[in-house]
Short mmCIF file of C-alpha atoms and ligand atoms in Angstrom, two decimals:
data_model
loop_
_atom_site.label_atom_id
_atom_site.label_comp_id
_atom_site.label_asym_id
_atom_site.label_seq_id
_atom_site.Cartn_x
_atom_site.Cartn_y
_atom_site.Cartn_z
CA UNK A 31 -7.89 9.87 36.22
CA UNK A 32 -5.99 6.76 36.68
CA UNK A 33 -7.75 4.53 34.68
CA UNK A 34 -8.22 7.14 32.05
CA UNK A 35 -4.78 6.81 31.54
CA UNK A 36 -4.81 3.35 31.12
CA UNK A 37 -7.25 3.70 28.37
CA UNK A 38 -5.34 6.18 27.12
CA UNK A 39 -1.91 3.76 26.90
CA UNK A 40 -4.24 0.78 25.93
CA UNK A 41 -5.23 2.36 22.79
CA UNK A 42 -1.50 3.29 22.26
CA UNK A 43 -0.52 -0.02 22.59
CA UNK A 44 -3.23 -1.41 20.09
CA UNK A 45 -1.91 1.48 17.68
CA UNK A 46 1.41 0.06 17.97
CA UNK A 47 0.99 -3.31 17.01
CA UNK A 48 -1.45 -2.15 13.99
CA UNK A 49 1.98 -0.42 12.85
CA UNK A 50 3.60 -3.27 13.60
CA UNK A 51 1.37 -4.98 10.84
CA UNK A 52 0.86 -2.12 8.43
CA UNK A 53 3.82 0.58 8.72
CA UNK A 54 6.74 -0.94 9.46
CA UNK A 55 6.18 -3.71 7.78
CA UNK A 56 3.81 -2.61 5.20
CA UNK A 57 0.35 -4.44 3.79
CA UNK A 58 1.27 -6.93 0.81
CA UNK A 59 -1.25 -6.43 -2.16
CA UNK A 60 -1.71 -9.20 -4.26
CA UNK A 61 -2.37 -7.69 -7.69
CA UNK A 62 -5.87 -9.26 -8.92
CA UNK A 63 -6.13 -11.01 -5.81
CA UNK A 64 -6.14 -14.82 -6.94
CA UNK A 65 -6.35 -14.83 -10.34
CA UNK A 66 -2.85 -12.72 -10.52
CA UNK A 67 -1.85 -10.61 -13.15
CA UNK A 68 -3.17 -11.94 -16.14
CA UNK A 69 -5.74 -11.55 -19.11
CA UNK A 70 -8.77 -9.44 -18.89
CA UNK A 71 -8.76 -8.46 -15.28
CA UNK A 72 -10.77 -5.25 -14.28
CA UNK A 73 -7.92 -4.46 -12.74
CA UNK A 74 -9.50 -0.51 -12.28
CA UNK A 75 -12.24 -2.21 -10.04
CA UNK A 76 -9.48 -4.18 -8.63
CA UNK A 77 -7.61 -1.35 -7.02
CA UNK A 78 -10.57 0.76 -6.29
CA UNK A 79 -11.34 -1.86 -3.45
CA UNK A 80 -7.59 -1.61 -1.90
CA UNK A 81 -6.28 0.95 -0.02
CA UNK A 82 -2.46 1.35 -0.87
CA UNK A 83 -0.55 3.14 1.59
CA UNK A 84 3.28 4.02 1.43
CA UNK A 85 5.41 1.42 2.39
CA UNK A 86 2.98 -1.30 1.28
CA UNK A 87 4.02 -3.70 -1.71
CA UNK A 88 2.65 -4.79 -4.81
CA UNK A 89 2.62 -8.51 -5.85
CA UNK A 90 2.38 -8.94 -8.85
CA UNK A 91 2.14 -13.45 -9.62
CA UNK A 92 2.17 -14.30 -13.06
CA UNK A 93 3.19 -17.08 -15.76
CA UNK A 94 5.98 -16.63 -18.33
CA UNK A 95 3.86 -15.17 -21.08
CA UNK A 96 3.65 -11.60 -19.09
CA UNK A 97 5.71 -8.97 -17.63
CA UNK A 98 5.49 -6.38 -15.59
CA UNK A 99 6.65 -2.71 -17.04
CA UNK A 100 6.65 0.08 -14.42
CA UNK A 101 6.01 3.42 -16.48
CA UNK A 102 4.77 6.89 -16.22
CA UNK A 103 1.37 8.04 -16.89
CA UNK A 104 1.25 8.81 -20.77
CA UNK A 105 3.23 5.36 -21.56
CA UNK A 106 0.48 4.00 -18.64
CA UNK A 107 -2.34 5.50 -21.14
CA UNK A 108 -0.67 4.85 -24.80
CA UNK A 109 0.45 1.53 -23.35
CA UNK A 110 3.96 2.09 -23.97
CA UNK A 111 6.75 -0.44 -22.59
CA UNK A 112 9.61 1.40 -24.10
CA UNK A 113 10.85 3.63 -21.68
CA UNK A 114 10.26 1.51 -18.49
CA UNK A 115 10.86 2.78 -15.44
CA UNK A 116 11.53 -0.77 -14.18
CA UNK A 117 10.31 -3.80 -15.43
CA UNK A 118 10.58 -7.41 -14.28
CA UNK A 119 9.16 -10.97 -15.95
CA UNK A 120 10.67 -13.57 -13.40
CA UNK A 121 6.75 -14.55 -11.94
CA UNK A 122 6.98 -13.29 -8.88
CA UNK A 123 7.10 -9.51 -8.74
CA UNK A 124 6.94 -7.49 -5.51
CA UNK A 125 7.46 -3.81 -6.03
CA UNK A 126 7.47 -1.56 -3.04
CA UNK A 127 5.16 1.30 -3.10
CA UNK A 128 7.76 3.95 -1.75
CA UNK A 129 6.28 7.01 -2.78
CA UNK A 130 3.28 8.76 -2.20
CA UNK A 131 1.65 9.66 -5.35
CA UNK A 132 0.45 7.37 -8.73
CA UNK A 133 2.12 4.07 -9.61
CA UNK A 134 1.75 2.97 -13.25
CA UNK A 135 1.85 -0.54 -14.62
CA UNK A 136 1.58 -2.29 -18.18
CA UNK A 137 2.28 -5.83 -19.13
CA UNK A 138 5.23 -5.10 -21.81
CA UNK A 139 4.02 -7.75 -23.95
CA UNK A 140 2.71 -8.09 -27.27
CA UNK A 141 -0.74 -6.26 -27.07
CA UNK A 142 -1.53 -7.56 -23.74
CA UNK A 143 -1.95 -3.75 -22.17
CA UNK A 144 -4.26 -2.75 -25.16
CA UNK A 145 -6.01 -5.53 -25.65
CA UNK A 146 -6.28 -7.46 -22.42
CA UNK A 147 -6.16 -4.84 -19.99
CA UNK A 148 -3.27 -5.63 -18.52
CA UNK A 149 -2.67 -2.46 -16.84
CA UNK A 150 -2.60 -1.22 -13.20
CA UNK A 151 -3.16 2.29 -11.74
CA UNK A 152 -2.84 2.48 -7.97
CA UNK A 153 -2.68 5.90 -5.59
CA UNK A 154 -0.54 5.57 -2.94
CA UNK A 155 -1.45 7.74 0.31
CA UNK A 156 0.77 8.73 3.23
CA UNK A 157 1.39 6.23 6.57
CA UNK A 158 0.16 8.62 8.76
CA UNK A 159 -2.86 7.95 10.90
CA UNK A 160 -5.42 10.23 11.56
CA UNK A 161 -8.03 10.59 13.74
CA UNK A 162 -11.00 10.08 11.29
CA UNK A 163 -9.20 7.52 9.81
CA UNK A 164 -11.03 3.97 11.50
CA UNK A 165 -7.78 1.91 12.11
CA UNK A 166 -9.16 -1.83 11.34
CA UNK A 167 -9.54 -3.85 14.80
CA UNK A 168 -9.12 -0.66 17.02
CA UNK A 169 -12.98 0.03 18.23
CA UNK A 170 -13.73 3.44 19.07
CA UNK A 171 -13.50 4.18 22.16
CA UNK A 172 -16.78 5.95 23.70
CA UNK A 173 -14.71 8.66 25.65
CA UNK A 174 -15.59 12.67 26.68
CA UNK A 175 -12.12 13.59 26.14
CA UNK A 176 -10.49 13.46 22.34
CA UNK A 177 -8.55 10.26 22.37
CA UNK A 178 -5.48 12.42 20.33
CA UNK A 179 -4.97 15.60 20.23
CA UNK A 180 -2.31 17.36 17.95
CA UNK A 181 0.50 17.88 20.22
CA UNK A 182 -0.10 13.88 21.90
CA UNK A 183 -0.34 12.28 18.01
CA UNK A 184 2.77 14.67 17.40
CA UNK A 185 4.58 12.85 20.17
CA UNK A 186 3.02 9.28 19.94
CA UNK A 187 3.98 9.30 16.26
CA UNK A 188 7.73 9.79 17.27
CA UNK A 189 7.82 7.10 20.21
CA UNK A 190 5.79 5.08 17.31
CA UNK A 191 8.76 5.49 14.78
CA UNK A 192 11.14 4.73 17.56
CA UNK A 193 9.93 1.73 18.77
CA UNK A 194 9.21 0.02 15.28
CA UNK A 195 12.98 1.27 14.34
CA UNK A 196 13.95 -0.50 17.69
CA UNK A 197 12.66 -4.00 16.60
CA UNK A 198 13.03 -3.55 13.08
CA UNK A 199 16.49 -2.59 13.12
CU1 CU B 395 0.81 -9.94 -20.51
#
């Protein structure tokens, strides 16, 4: 009983420092990993193999022939920088994915959406964790009784929220 317990808090613990790493702080996506955002990236492919979770951010690393045009879906598919929903060309972009939902990007220059590809699609999905979700270094635990139920996730997510808030703030 006692030890159970202790497993119990262990894997607790382990959940808090993964949201440590990836809630509070969120995961940093670099867009087209290290060849940046640039010509003639399959940048489709690129962001099938991430995971983008709210709270996580975007980097976007380019050189001074691109920008980076956030727009909504119809500019996204006519390729459209005209009615931007934010844009930014300084090389260095890091935009915060604070909504759940789809994030469109373009490269507002010349033909560089059309013709290059220079566009980015990504789906952002909520922070919460759940159960059949395989947090990354936690290993399941071999256990007879359900590591969380509803009402115990219900409460761990709240001591969760105030204990990042504690050292984040
Ligand atoms: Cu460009």
């Amino acid at each position: 009983m006692r030890s159970g317990s202790e497993g119990a808090m262990f894997v607790k613990v382990a959940v808090v420092l993964l949201c440590l790493v990836n809630l509070c702080n969120g995961e940093d996506h670099i867009v087209g990993d290290s060849t940046g955002w640039d010509f003639n990236v399959d940048y489709e492919s690129w962001a099938s193999k991430h995971t983008f979770r709210e709270g996580d951010n975007l980097v976007f690393k380019y050189n001074s022939m691109h920008t980076v045009v956030k727009v909504n879906s119809s500019n996204y598919e006519t390729c459209n920088p005209d009615l931007p929903l934010s844009e930014d060309d300084n090389g260095n972009t890091i935009v915060s994915l604070n909504s759940v939902g789809e994030h469109y990007f373009i490269c507002g220059i010349g033909s560089h959406c059309r013709a290059a590809k220079m566009k980015l699609k990504v789906t952002v999905t909520g922070t919460s964790i759940s159960p059949s979700m395989d947090p990354a270094g936690v290993p399941a635990t071999p256990s007879s009784t359900s590591p969380l139920h509803n009402k115990d996730f219900y409460v761990f997510v709240s001591v969760l929220s105030f204990v990042c808030s504690f050292i984040f703030f």
